[in-house]
Short mmCIF file of C-alpha atoms in Angstrom, two decimals:
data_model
loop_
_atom_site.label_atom_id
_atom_site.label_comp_id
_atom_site.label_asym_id
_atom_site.label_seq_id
_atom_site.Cartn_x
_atom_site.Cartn_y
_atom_site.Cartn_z
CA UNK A 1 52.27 52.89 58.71
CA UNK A 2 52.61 48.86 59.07
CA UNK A 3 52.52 48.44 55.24
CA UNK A 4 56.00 49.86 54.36
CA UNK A 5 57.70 47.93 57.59
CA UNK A 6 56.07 44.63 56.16
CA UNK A 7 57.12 45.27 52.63
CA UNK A 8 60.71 45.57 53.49
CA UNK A 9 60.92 42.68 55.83
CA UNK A 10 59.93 39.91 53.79
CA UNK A 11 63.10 40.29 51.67
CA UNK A 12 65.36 40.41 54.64
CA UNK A 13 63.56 37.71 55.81
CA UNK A 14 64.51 35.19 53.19
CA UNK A 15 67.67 37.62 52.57
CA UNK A 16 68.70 35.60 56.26
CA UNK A 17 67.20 32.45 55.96
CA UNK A 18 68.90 31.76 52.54
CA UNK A 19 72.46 33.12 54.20
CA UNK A 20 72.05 31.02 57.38
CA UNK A 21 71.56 27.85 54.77
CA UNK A 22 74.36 28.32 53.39
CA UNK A 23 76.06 28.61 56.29
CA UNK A 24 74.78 25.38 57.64
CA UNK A 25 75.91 24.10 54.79
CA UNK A 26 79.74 24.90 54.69
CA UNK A 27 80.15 24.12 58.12
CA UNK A 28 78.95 20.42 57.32
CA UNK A 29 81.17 20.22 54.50
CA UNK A 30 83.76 21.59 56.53
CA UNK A 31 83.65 19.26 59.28
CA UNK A 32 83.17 16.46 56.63
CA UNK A 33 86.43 17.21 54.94
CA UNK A 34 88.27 17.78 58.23
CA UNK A 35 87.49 14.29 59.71
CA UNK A 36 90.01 11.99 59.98
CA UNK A 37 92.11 13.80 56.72
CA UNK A 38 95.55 13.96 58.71
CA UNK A 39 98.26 15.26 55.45
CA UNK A 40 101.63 13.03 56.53
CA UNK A 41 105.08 15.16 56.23
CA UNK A 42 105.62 13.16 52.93
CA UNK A 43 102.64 14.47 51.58
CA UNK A 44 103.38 18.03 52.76
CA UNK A 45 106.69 18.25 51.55
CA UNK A 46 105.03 17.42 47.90
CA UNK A 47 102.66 20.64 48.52
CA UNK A 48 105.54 22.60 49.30
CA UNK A 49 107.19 21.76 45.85
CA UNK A 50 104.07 22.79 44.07
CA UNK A 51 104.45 26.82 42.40
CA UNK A 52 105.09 29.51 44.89
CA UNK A 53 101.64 30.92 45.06
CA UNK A 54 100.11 27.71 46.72
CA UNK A 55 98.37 27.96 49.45
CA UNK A 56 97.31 25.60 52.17
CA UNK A 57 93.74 25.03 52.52
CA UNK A 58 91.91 25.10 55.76
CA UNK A 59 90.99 21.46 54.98
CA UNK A 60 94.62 20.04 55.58
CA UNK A 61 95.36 19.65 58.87
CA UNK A 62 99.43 20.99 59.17
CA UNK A 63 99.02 20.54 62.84
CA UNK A 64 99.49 16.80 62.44
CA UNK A 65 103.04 16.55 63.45
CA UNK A 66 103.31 18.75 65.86
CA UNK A 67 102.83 18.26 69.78
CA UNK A 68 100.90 21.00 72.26
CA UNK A 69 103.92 21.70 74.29
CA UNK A 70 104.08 21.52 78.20
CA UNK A 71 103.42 24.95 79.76
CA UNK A 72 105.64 26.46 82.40
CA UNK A 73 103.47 26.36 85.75
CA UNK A 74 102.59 29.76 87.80
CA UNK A 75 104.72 31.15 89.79
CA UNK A 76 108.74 32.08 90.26
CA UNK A 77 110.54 29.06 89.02
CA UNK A 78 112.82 29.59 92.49
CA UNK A 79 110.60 31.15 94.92
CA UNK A 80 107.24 29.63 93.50
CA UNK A 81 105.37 32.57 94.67
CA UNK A 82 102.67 34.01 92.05
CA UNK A 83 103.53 37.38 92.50
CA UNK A 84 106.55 39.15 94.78
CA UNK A 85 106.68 43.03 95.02
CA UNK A 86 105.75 44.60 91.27
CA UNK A 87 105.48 41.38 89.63
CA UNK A 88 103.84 38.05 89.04
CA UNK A 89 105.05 34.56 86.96
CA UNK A 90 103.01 32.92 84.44
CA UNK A 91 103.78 30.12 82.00
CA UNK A 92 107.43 31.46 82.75
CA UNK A 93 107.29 35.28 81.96
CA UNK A 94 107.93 37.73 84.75
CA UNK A 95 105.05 40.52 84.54
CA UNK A 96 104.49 43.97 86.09
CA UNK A 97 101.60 43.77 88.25
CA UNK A 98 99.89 46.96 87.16
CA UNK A 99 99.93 45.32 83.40
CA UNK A 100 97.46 42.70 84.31
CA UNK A 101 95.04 45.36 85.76
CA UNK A 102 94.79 46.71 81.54
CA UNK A 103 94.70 43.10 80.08
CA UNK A 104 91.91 40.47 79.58
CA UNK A 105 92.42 37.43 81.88
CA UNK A 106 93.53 35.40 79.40
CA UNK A 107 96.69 37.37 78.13
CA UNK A 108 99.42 35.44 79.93
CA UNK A 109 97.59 31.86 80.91
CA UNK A 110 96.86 31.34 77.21
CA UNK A 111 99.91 32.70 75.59
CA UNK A 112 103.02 30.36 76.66
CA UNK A 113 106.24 31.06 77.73
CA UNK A 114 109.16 32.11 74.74
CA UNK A 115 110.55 28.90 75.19
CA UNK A 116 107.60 26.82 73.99
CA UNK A 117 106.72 28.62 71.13
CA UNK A 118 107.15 26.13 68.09
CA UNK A 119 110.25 26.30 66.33
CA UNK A 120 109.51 25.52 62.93
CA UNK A 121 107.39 29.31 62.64
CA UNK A 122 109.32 32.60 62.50
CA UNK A 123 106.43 33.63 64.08
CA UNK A 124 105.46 32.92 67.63
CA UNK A 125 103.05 30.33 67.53
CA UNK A 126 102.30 27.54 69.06
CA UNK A 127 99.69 24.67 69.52
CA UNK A 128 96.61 24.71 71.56
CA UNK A 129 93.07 23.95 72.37
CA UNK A 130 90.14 26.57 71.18
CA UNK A 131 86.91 27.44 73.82
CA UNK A 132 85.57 23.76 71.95
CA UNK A 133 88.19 22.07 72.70
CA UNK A 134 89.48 22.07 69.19
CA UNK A 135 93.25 21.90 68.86
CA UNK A 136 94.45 25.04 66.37
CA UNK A 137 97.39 26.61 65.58
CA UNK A 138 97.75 30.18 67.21
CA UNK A 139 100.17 33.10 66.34
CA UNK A 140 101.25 36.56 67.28
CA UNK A 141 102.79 39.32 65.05
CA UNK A 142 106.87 38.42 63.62
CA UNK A 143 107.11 42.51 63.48
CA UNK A 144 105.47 45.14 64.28
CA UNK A 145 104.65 48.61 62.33
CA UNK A 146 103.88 50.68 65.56
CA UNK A 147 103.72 54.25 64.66
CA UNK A 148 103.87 56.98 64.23
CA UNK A 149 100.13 58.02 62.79
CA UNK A 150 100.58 59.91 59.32
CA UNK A 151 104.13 59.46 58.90
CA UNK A 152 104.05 56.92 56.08
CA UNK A 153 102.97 53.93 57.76
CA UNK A 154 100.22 53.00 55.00
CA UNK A 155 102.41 53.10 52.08
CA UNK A 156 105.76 51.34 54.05
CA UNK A 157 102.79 48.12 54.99
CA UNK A 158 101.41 48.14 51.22
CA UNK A 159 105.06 47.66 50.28
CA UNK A 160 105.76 45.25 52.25
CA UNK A 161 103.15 43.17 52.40
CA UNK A 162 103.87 42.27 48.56
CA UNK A 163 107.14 40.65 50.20
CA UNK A 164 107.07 36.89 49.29
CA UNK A 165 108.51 35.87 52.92
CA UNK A 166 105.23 38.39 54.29
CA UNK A 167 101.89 37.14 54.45
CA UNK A 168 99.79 39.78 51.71
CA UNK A 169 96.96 39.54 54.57
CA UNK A 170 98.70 40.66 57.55
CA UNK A 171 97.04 43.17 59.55
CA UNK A 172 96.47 46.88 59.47
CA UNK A 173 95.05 48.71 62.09
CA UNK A 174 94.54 45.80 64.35
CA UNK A 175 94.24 48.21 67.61
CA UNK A 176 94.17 45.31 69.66
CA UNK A 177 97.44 46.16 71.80
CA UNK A 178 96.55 50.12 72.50
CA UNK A 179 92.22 50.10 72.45
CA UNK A 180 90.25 46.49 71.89
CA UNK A 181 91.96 44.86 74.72
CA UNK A 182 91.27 47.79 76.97
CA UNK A 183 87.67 47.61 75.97
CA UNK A 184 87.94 50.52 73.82
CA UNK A 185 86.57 50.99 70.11
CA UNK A 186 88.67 50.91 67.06
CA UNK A 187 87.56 54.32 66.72
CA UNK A 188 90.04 57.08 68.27
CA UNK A 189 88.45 59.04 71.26
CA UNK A 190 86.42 56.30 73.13
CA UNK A 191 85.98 55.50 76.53
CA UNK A 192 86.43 51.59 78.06
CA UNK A 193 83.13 51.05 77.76
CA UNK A 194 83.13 47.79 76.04
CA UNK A 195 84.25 43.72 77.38
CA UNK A 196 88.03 43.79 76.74
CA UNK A 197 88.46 41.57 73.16
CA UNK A 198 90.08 38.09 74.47
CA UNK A 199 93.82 37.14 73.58
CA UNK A 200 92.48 34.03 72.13
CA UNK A 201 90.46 35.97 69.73
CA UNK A 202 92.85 37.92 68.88
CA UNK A 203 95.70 35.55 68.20
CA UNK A 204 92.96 33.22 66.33
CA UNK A 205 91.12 35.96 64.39
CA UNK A 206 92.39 34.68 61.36
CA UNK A 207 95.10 37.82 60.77
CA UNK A 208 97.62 35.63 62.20
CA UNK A 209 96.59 31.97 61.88
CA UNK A 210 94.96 32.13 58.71
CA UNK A 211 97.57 34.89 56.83
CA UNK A 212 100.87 32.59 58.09
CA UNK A 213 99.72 29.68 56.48
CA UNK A 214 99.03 31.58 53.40
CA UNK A 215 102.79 31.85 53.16
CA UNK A 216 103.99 28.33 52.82
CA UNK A 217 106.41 28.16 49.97
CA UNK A 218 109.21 26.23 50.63
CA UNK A 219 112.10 28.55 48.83
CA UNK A 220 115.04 27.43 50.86
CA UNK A 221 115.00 23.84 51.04
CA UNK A 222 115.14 23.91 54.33
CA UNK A 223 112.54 25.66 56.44
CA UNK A 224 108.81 24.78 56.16
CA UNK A 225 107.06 27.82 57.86
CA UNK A 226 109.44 30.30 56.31
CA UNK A 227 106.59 33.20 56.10
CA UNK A 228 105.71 36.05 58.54
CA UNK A 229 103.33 38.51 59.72
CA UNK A 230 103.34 41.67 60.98
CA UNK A 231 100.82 44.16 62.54
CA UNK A 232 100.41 47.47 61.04
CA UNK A 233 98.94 49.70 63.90
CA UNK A 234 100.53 53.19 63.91
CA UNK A 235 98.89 54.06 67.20
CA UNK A 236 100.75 51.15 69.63
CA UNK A 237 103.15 53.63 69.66
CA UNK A 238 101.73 56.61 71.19
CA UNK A 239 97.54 55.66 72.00
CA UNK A 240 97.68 54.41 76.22
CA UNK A 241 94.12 56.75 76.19
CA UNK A 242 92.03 56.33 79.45
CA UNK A 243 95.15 54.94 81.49
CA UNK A 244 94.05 56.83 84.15
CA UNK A 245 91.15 54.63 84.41
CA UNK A 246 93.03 51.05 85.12
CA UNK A 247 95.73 52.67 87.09
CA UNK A 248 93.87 55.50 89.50
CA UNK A 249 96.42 57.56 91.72
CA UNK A 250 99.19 57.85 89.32
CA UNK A 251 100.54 60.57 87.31
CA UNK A 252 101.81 59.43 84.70
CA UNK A 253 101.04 55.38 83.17
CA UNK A 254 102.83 52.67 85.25
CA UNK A 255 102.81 50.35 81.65
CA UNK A 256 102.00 51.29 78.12
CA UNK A 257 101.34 49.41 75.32
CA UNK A 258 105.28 48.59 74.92
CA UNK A 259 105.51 46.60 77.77
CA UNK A 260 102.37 44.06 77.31
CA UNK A 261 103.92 43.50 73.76
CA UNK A 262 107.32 42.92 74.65
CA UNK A 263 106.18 40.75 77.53
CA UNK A 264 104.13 38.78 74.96
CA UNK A 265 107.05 38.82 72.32
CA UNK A 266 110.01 40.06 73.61
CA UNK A 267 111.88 38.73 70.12
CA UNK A 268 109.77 40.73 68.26
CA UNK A 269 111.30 43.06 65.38
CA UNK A 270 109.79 46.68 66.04
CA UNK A 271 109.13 49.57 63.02
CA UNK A 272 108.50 53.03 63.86
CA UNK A 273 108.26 56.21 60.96
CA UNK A 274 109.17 59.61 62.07
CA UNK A 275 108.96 63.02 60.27
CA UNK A 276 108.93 66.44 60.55
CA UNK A 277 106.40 67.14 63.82
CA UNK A 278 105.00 70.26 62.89
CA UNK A 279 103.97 68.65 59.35
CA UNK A 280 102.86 65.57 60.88
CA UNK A 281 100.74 67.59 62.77
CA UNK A 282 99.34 69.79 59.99
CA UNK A 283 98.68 65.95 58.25
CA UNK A 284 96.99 64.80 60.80
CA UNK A 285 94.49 67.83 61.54
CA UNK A 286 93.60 67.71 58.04
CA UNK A 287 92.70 63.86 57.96
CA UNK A 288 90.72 63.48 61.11
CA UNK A 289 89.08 66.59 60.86
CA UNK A 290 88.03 65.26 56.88
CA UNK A 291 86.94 62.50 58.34
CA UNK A 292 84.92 63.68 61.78
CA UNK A 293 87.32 62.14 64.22
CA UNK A 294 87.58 65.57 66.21
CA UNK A 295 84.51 68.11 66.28
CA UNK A 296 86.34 70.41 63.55
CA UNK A 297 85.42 73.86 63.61
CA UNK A 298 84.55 74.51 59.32
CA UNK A 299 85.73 76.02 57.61
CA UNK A 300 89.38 75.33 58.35
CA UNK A 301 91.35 78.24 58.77
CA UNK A 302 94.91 79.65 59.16
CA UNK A 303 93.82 81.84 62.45
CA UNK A 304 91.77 78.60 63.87
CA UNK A 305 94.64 76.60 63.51
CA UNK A 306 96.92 79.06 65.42
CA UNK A 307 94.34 79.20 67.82
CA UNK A 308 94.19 75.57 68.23
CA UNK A 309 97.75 75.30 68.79
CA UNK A 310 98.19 77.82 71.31
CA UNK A 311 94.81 76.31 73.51
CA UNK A 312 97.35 72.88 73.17
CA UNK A 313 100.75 74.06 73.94
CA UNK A 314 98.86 76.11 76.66
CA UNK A 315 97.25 73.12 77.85
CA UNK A 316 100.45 71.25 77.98
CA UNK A 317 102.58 73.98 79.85
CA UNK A 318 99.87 74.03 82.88
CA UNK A 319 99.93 70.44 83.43
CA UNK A 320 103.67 70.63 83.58
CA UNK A 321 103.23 72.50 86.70
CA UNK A 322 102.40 69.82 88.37
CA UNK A 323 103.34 66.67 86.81
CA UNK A 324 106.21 65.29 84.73
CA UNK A 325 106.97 65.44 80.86
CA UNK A 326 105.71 61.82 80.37
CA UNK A 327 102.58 62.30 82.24
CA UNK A 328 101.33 65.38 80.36
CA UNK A 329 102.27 63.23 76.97
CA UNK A 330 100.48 60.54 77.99
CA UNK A 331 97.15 62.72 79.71
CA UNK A 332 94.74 61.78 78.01
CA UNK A 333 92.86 64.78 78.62
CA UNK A 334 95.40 66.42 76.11
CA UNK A 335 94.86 63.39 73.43
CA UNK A 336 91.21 65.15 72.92
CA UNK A 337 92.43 67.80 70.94
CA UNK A 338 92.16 68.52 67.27
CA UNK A 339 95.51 69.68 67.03
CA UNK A 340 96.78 66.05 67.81
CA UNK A 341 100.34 68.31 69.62
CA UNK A 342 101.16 64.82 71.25
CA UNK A 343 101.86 62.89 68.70
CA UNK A 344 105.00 64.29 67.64
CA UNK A 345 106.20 64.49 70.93
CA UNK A 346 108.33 61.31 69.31
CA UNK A 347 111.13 61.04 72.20
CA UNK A 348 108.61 60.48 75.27
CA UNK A 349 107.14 57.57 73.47
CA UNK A 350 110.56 55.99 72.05
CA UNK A 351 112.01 56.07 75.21
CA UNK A 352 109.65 53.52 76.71
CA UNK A 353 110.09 51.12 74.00
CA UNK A 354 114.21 51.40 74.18
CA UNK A 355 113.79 50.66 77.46
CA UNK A 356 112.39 47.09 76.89
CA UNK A 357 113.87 46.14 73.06
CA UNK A 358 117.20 46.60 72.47
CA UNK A 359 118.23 48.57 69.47
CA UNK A 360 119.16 45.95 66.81
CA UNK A 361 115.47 45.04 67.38
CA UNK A 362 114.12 48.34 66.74
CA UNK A 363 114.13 50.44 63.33
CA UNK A 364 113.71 53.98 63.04
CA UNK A 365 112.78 55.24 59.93
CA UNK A 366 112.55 59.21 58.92
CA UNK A 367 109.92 59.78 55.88
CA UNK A 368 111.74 62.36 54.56
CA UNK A 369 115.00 60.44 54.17
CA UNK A 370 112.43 56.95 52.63
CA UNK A 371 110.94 59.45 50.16
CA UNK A 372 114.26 60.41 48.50
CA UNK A 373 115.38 56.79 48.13
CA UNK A 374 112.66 54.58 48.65
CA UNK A 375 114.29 51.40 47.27
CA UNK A 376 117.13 51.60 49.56
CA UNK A 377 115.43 51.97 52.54
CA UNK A 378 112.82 49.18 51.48
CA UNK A 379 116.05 46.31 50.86
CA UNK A 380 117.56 47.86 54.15
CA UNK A 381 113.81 46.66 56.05
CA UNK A 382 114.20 43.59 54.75
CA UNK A 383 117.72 42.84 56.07
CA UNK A 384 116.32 43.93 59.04
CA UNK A 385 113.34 41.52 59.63
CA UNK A 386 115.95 39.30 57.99
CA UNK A 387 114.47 37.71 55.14
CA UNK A 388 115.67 38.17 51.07
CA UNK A 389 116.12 41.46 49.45
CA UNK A 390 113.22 42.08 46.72
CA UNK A 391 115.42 41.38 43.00
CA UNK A 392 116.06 45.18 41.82
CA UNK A 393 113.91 45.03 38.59
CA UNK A 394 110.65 43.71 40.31
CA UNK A 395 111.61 46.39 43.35
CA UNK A 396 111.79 49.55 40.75
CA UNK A 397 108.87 48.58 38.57
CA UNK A 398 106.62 48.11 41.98
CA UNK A 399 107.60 51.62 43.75
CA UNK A 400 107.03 53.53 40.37
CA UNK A 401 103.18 51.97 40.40
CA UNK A 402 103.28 52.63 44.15
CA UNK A 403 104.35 56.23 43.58
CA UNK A 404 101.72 56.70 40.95
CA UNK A 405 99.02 55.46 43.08
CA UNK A 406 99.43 57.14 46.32
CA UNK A 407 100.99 60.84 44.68
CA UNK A 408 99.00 63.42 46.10
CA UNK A 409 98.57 66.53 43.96
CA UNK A 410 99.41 70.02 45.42
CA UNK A 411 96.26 71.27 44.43
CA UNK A 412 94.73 68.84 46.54
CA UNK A 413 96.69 69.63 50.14
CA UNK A 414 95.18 72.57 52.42
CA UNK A 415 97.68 75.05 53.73
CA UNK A 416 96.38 76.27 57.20
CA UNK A 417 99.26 77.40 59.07
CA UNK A 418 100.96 80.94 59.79
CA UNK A 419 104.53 81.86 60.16
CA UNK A 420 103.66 82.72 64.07
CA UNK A 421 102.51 79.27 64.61
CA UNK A 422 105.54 77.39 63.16
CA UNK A 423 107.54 79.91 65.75
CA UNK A 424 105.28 78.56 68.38
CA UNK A 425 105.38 74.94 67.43
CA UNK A 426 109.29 75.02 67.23
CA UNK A 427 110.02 77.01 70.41
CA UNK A 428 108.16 73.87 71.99
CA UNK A 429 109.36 70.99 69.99
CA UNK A 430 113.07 71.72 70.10
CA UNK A 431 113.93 70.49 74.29
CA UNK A 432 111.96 67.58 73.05
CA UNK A 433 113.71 66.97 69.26
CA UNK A 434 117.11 67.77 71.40
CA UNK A 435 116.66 64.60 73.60
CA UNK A 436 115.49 62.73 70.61
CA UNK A 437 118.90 63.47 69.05
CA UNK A 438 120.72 62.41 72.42
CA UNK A 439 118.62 59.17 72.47
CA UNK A 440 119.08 58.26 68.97
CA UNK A 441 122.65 59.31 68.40
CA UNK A 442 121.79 61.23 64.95
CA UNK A 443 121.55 65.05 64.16
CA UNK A 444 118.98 64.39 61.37
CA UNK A 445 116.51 63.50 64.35
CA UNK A 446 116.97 67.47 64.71
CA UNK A 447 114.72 68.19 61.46
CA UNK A 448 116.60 71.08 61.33
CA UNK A 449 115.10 73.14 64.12
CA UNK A 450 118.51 73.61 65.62
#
């Protein structure tokens, strides 16, 4: 039985020995090419005059003129007291208490204050020293994509990631903010189980650092770091899962995923895709049961699904008897099910981050109303994150490839759902679409339930 193991082996063998040559390799030449090669701002403003594609290699060092600014010490600026009642001061941010219970240790001493972020990035970044002592350039997101799952979100960050101003390699699906730093999987449904990912290896894992630079291209004359990044993550919005565990006693979460970013970037632009919830629904039972996120009962069915849905709204109801509205949204108990009822339960979750941005920071888009006129809604985006419109011509001739490319034939989509169930799913949607309209100020929020 040893013959087979030995057989296979010997490849992999040399398979690693020839990878960790190379390896040893690039690093030399990397550190050989880094060495004392400072680029002066003469020099860089020459790059920047070079075609529009260029990008800055890793071998330049653009951190030359810039200075590691002085941090804000800990503690209230006027009572100098670390924390006082629900919060605590760091590097000049006032936190809630119960948010550094969720966060790795690092989050807030790392991370400076607003105020000492480096001016010359759109981005927040700033300058500082890696675990070696290295000095690097670290960033966090411009804007944010933050929900909601299957309403869109894919196609809007393919679109706009072909954006000049946006770094092409920004990041999708990050889950840092709602699962890595938690010590969560990527993967939906997963307990805490793992050491929380590090802010400094987030900010420095290359989606931020690495993309941004990718976008020098001095169009304006004026501004050298013009370019931005966003993270694409459609489950920030809604996905607090196993908040019972940092915060024991409460009912419903003292902090969500809203506040840690806000505290971190509280400039940040925020992006959030709504549709109809009892189609979002239907969406997302058919992709995470095709793809074994849930333990799907197969063959899918019209009565299963009705099933389903009553065993959630049911579910939902009983913990209402003795808890709030934004407890039972956020339970994660309920967050188990197939059905995935929660996330359409769009005004729970929207509240919380209205609370912290203000509305000319926050856009709320409605798939239904992007589909119809995509290029509108597209040139509107960019006003928002305020950087230039796409020219028309390039605009039309990129959405009609788009369209081609993601057009999902009818043939193809699985109808599972009775007339009975859409009366269930509306009698219990409507109080919640109803407050949606109040906090939003728009009928169309209504989807025409009402």
């Amino acid at each position: 039985m040893r013959l087979p193991f030995r057989l296979h082996r010997r490849p992999l063998v040399i398979f690693i020995g020839i990878f960790v040559a190379v390896c040893l390799i690039f690093g030399q030449y990397t550190v050989k090419t880094n060495t004392g090669e400072i680029i002066s701002s003469e020099e860089l403003t020459q790059l920047l005059k070079q075609k529009p594609n260029h990008k800055i290699k890793d071998n330049v060092d653009i951190l030359a003129g810039l200075s590691i600014r002085t941090r804000v010490p800990f503690g209230n600026p006027d009572t100098n007291e670390l924390c006082a009642d629900d919060y605590c001061y760091i590097n000049g941010r006032e936190i809630k208490r119960e948010l550094l219970r969720e966060t790795p240790e690092d989050t807030f001493t790392f991370v400076p204050g607003p105020a000492d972020m480096l001016p010359e990035f759109r981005n927040p970044c700033w300058k500082g020293a890696d675990l070696l002592g290295n000095t690097k350039l670290f960033c966090l997101p411009y804007f944010y994509i933050i929900g909601f799952t299957k309403c869109g979100t894919t196609d809007l960050f393919s679109l706009l990631k072909q954006h000049p101003h946006v770094s092409s390699r920004s990041g999708k699906e990050s889950h840092y903010f709602d699962r890595l730093r938690r010590g969560r999987s990527p993967k939906m449904n997963r307990r805490p189980e793992n050491l929380p990912v590090s802010m400094m290896g987030f900010a420095n894992s290359g989606k931020f650092r690495i993309n941004l630079l990718s976008t020098f291209k001095n169009t304006d004359g004026q501004s050298l770091f013009h370019g931005i990044t966003m993270d694409a993550t459609p489950s920030h919005v809604w996905d607090n899962e196993y908040w019972e565990v940092f915060h024991p006693g409460y009912r419903e979460p003292p902090v969500t995923n809203a506040d840690l970013i806000h505290t971190l970037t509280p400039n940040a632009r925020i992006i959030v895709a709504l549709r109809d919830p009892i189609k979002r629904m239907q969406s997302a039972y058919q992709f995470f049961c095709a793809f074994h996120v849930y333990n799907c009962d197969y063959p899918v069915t019209k009565e299963k699904f009705h099933g389903l849905v009553k065993e959630a709204v049911g579910m939902f109801n009983d913990c209402l008897a003795n808890n709030t509205v934004r407890g039972c949204t956020y339970a994660t108990e309920s967050h188990q099910l197939a059905t995935h009822l929660y996330g359409s339960i769009y005004n729970v979750y929207l509240r919380d981050w209205l609370k912290l941005f203000p509305q000319n920071q926050v856009m709320v888009l409605q798939l239904e109303e992007r589909i119809e006129n995509e290029a509108y809604f597209i040139q509107s985006i960019c006003d928002f994150l305020e950087i230039p419109r796409f020219p028309e011509d390039e605009l039309k001739e990129m959405l009609e490839v788009h369209h081609v490319r993601n057009k999902l034939k009818e043939t193809k989509r699985i109808e599972y759902i009775l007339p009975e169930t859409i009366d269930i799913l509306k009698d219990f949607f409507i109080p919640h679409l109803q407050d949606l309209v109040e906090l939003l100020g728009d009928d169309k929020w209504s989807f025409g339930y009402f």
